[in-house]
Structure formats: C-alpha cells, structure tokens
Tab-separated table of C-alpha atoms in Angstrom:
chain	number	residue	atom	x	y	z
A	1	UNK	CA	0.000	0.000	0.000
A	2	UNK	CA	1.625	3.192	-0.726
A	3	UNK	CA	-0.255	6.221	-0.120
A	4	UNK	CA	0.286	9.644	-0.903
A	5	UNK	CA	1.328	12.036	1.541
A	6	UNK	CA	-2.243	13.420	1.021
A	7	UNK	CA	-3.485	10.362	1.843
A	8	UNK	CA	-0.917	9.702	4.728
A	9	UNK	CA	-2.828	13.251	6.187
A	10	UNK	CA	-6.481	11.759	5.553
A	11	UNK	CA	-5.214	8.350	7.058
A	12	UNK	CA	-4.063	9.975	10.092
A	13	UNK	CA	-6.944	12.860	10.092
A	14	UNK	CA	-4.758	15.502	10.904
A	15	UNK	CA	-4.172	18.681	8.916
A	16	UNK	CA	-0.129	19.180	7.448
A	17	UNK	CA	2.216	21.341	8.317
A	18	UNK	CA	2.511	19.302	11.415
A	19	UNK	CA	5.474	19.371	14.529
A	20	UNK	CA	7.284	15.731	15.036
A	21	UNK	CA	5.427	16.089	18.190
A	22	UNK	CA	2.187	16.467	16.457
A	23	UNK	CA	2.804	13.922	14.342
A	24	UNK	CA	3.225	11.295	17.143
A	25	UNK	CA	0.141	12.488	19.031
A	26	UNK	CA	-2.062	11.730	16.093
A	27	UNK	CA	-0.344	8.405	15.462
A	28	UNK	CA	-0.929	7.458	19.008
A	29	UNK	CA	-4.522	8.397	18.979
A	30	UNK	CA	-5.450	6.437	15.925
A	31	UNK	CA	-3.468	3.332	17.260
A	32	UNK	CA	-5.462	4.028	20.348
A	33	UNK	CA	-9.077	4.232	18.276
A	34	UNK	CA	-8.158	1.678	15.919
A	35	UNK	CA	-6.306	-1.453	18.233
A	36	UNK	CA	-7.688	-4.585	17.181
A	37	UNK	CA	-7.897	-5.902	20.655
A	38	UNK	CA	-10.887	-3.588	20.739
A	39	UNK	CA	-12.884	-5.899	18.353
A	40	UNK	CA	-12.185	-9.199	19.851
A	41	UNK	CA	-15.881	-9.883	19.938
A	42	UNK	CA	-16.206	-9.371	16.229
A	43	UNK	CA	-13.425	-11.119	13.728
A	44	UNK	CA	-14.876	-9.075	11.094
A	45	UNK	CA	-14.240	-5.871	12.867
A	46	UNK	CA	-10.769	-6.962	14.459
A	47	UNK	CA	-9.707	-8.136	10.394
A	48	UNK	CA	-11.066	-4.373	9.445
A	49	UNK	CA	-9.308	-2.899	12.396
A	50	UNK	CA	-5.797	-4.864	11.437
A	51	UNK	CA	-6.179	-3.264	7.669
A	52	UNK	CA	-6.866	-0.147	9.357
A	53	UNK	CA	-3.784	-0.332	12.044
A	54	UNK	CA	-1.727	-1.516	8.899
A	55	UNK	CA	-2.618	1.537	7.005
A	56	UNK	CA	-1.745	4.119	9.743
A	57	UNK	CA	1.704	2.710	10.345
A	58	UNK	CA	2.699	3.219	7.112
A	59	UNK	CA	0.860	7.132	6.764
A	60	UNK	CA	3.125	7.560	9.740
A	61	UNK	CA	6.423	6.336	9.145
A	62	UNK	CA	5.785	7.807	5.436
A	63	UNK	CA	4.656	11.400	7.060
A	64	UNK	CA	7.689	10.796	9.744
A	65	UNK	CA	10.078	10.790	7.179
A	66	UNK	CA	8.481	13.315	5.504
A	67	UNK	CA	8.472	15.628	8.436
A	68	UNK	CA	11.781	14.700	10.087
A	69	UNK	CA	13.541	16.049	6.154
A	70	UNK	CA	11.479	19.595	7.015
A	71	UNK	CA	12.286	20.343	10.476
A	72	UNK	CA	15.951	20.800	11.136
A	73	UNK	CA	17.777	18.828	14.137
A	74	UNK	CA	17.591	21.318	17.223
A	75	UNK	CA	21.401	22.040	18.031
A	76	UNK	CA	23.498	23.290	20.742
A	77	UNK	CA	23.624	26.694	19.189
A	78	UNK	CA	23.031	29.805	22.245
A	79	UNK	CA	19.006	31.138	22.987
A	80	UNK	CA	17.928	33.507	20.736
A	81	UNK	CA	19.322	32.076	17.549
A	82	UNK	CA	17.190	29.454	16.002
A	83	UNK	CA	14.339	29.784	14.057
A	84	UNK	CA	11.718	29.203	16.999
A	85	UNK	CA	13.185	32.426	18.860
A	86	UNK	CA	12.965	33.932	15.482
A	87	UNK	CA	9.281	32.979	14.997
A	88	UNK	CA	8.437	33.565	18.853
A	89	UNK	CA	9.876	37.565	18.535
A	90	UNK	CA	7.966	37.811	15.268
A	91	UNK	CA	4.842	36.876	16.852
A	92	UNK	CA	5.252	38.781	20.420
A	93	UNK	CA	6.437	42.046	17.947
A	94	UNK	CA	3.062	41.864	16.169
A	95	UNK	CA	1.296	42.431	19.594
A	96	UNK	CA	4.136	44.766	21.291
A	97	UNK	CA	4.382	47.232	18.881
A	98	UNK	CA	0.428	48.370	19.176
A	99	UNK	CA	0.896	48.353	23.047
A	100	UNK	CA	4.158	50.983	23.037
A	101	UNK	CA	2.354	53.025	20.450
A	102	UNK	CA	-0.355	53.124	22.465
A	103	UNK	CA	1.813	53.948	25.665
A	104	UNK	CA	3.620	56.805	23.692
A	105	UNK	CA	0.459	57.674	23.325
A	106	UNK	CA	-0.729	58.041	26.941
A	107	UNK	CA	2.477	59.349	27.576
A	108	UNK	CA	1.988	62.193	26.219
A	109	UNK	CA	-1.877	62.178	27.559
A	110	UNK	CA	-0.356	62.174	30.973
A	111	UNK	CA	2.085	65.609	30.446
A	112	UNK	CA	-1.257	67.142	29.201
A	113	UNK	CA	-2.793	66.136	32.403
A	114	UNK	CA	-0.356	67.272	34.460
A	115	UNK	CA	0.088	70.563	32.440
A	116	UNK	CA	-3.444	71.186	33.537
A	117	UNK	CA	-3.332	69.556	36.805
A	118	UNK	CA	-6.610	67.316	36.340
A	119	UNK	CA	-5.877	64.426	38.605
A	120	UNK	CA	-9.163	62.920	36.801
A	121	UNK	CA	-6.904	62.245	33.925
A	122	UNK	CA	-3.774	61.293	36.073
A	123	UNK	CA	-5.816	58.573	37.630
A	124	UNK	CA	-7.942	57.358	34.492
A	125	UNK	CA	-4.370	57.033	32.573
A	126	UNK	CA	-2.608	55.016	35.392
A	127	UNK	CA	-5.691	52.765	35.401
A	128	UNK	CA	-5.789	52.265	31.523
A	129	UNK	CA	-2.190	51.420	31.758
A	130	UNK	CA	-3.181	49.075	34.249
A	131	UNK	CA	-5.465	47.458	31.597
A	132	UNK	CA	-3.070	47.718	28.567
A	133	UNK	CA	-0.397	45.744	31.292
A	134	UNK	CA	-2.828	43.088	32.347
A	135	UNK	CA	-4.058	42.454	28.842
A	136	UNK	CA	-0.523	42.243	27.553
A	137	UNK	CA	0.269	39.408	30.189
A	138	UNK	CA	-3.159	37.676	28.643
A	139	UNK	CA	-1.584	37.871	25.079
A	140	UNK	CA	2.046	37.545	25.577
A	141	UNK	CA	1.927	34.472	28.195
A	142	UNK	CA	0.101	31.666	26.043
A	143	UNK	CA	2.705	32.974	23.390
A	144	UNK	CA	5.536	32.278	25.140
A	145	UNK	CA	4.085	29.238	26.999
A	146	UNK	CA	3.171	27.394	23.182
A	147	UNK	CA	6.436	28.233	22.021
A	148	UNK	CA	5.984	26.454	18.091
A	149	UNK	CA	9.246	24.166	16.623
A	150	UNK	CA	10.477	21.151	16.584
C-alpha cells in the first residue's frame, strides 16, 4: 500500500504542516481508536481494524520521514538564535508594537494632564495602563508558553 502524503494526512486525520510532536500524538490516537484488541468480539471488525492499524503505520512512518527532512535537528547553538526564537519575537512584535504606540500615546496624555493639573486624567491614565499591562500578560503568556518548533 503506498499512499500519498495526502493520503498519509487523511489516514491519520490531521491537517499538514505538522510538529514531530504532532505527528506522534495523532499516530498514538489512531493506534489508540483503531487497536484490534478492541474488536475481539467481532473477527470481522478486528480483520477491518488490522487493515486499518496496517494503514496508519505506514501514513506515519511515510509522514515521519516526511516531516523529520522539514524540520531541522535542534542544536546546541546559544538562545535567541534558532528559528523558533525567530518565529516567537515575530509573533510577540506583532502584539508589542500596538501596546508601546499606544503607551507613547498616553504618555503624552499624561504631560497634558499634568500641564493642567486634572488628577481625573492622572488617575484614568494610570488605570488604563493598568489594563493595557494586564491584557498584555493575557496575550504575551500563552505565546511564550506554546512556544511552536520542533
């Protein structure tokens, strides 16, 4: 039986690009749905289930292969140089940058404030920074947390 990698995704039901790790966790969950000690009550479904068990090891060690050519070995090279830290500050930059233009922007709502002396504003500034702080922890954390690579 050899499938295309197409049908190596369809086997597997997952959706490419896919991590090593992803990879395995799909693998795993269709050995886990389709184990033919499942059917031992029915030979007809335990025969179906082998075909089926036989099909997904070869989607994955033809989609391991596959993957393990397009995502390079991790290597002993310092933080901050491979393409995941590359990838991470990409990400965290698309969310940063609208949060210091919006600081510069209080910023400069603030010396207005205090130019006039309205404590109002003082106070409504230091609690929308408050916000803009809080909310940037919501964003920024799951980013750094699910860190994507191999």
């Amino acid at each position: 039986m050899n499938f295309s990698v197409e049908e190596c995704y369809r086997i597997l039901e997952v959706i490419p690009p896919l991590t090593p790790e992803d990879l395995k966790a799909a693998y795993k969950q269709q050995i886990k749905v389709w184990h033919p000690d499942r059917f031992a009550g029915d030979p007809d479904l335990q025969k179906k289930a082998q075909e089926r068990i036989k099909a997904i090891n070869e989607a994955f060690a033809i989609l391991k292969n596959k993957e393990s050519q397009s995502y390079p070995k991790p290597s002993n090279s310092p933080a901050g140089s491979d393409n995941t830290d590359e990838a991470l500050k990409t990400e965290i930059n698309g969310v940063v940058i609208p949060i210091v233009i919006i600081c510069l922007f209080i910023s400069v709502w603030v010396v207005a404030a205090l130019q006039s002396k309205m404590i109002l504003w003082i106070f409504l500034t230091f609690i929308f920074c408050l916000f803009l702080f809080f909310l940037s922890k919501i964003v920024l954390d799951p980013l750094r947390n699910n860190r994507p690579g191999p």
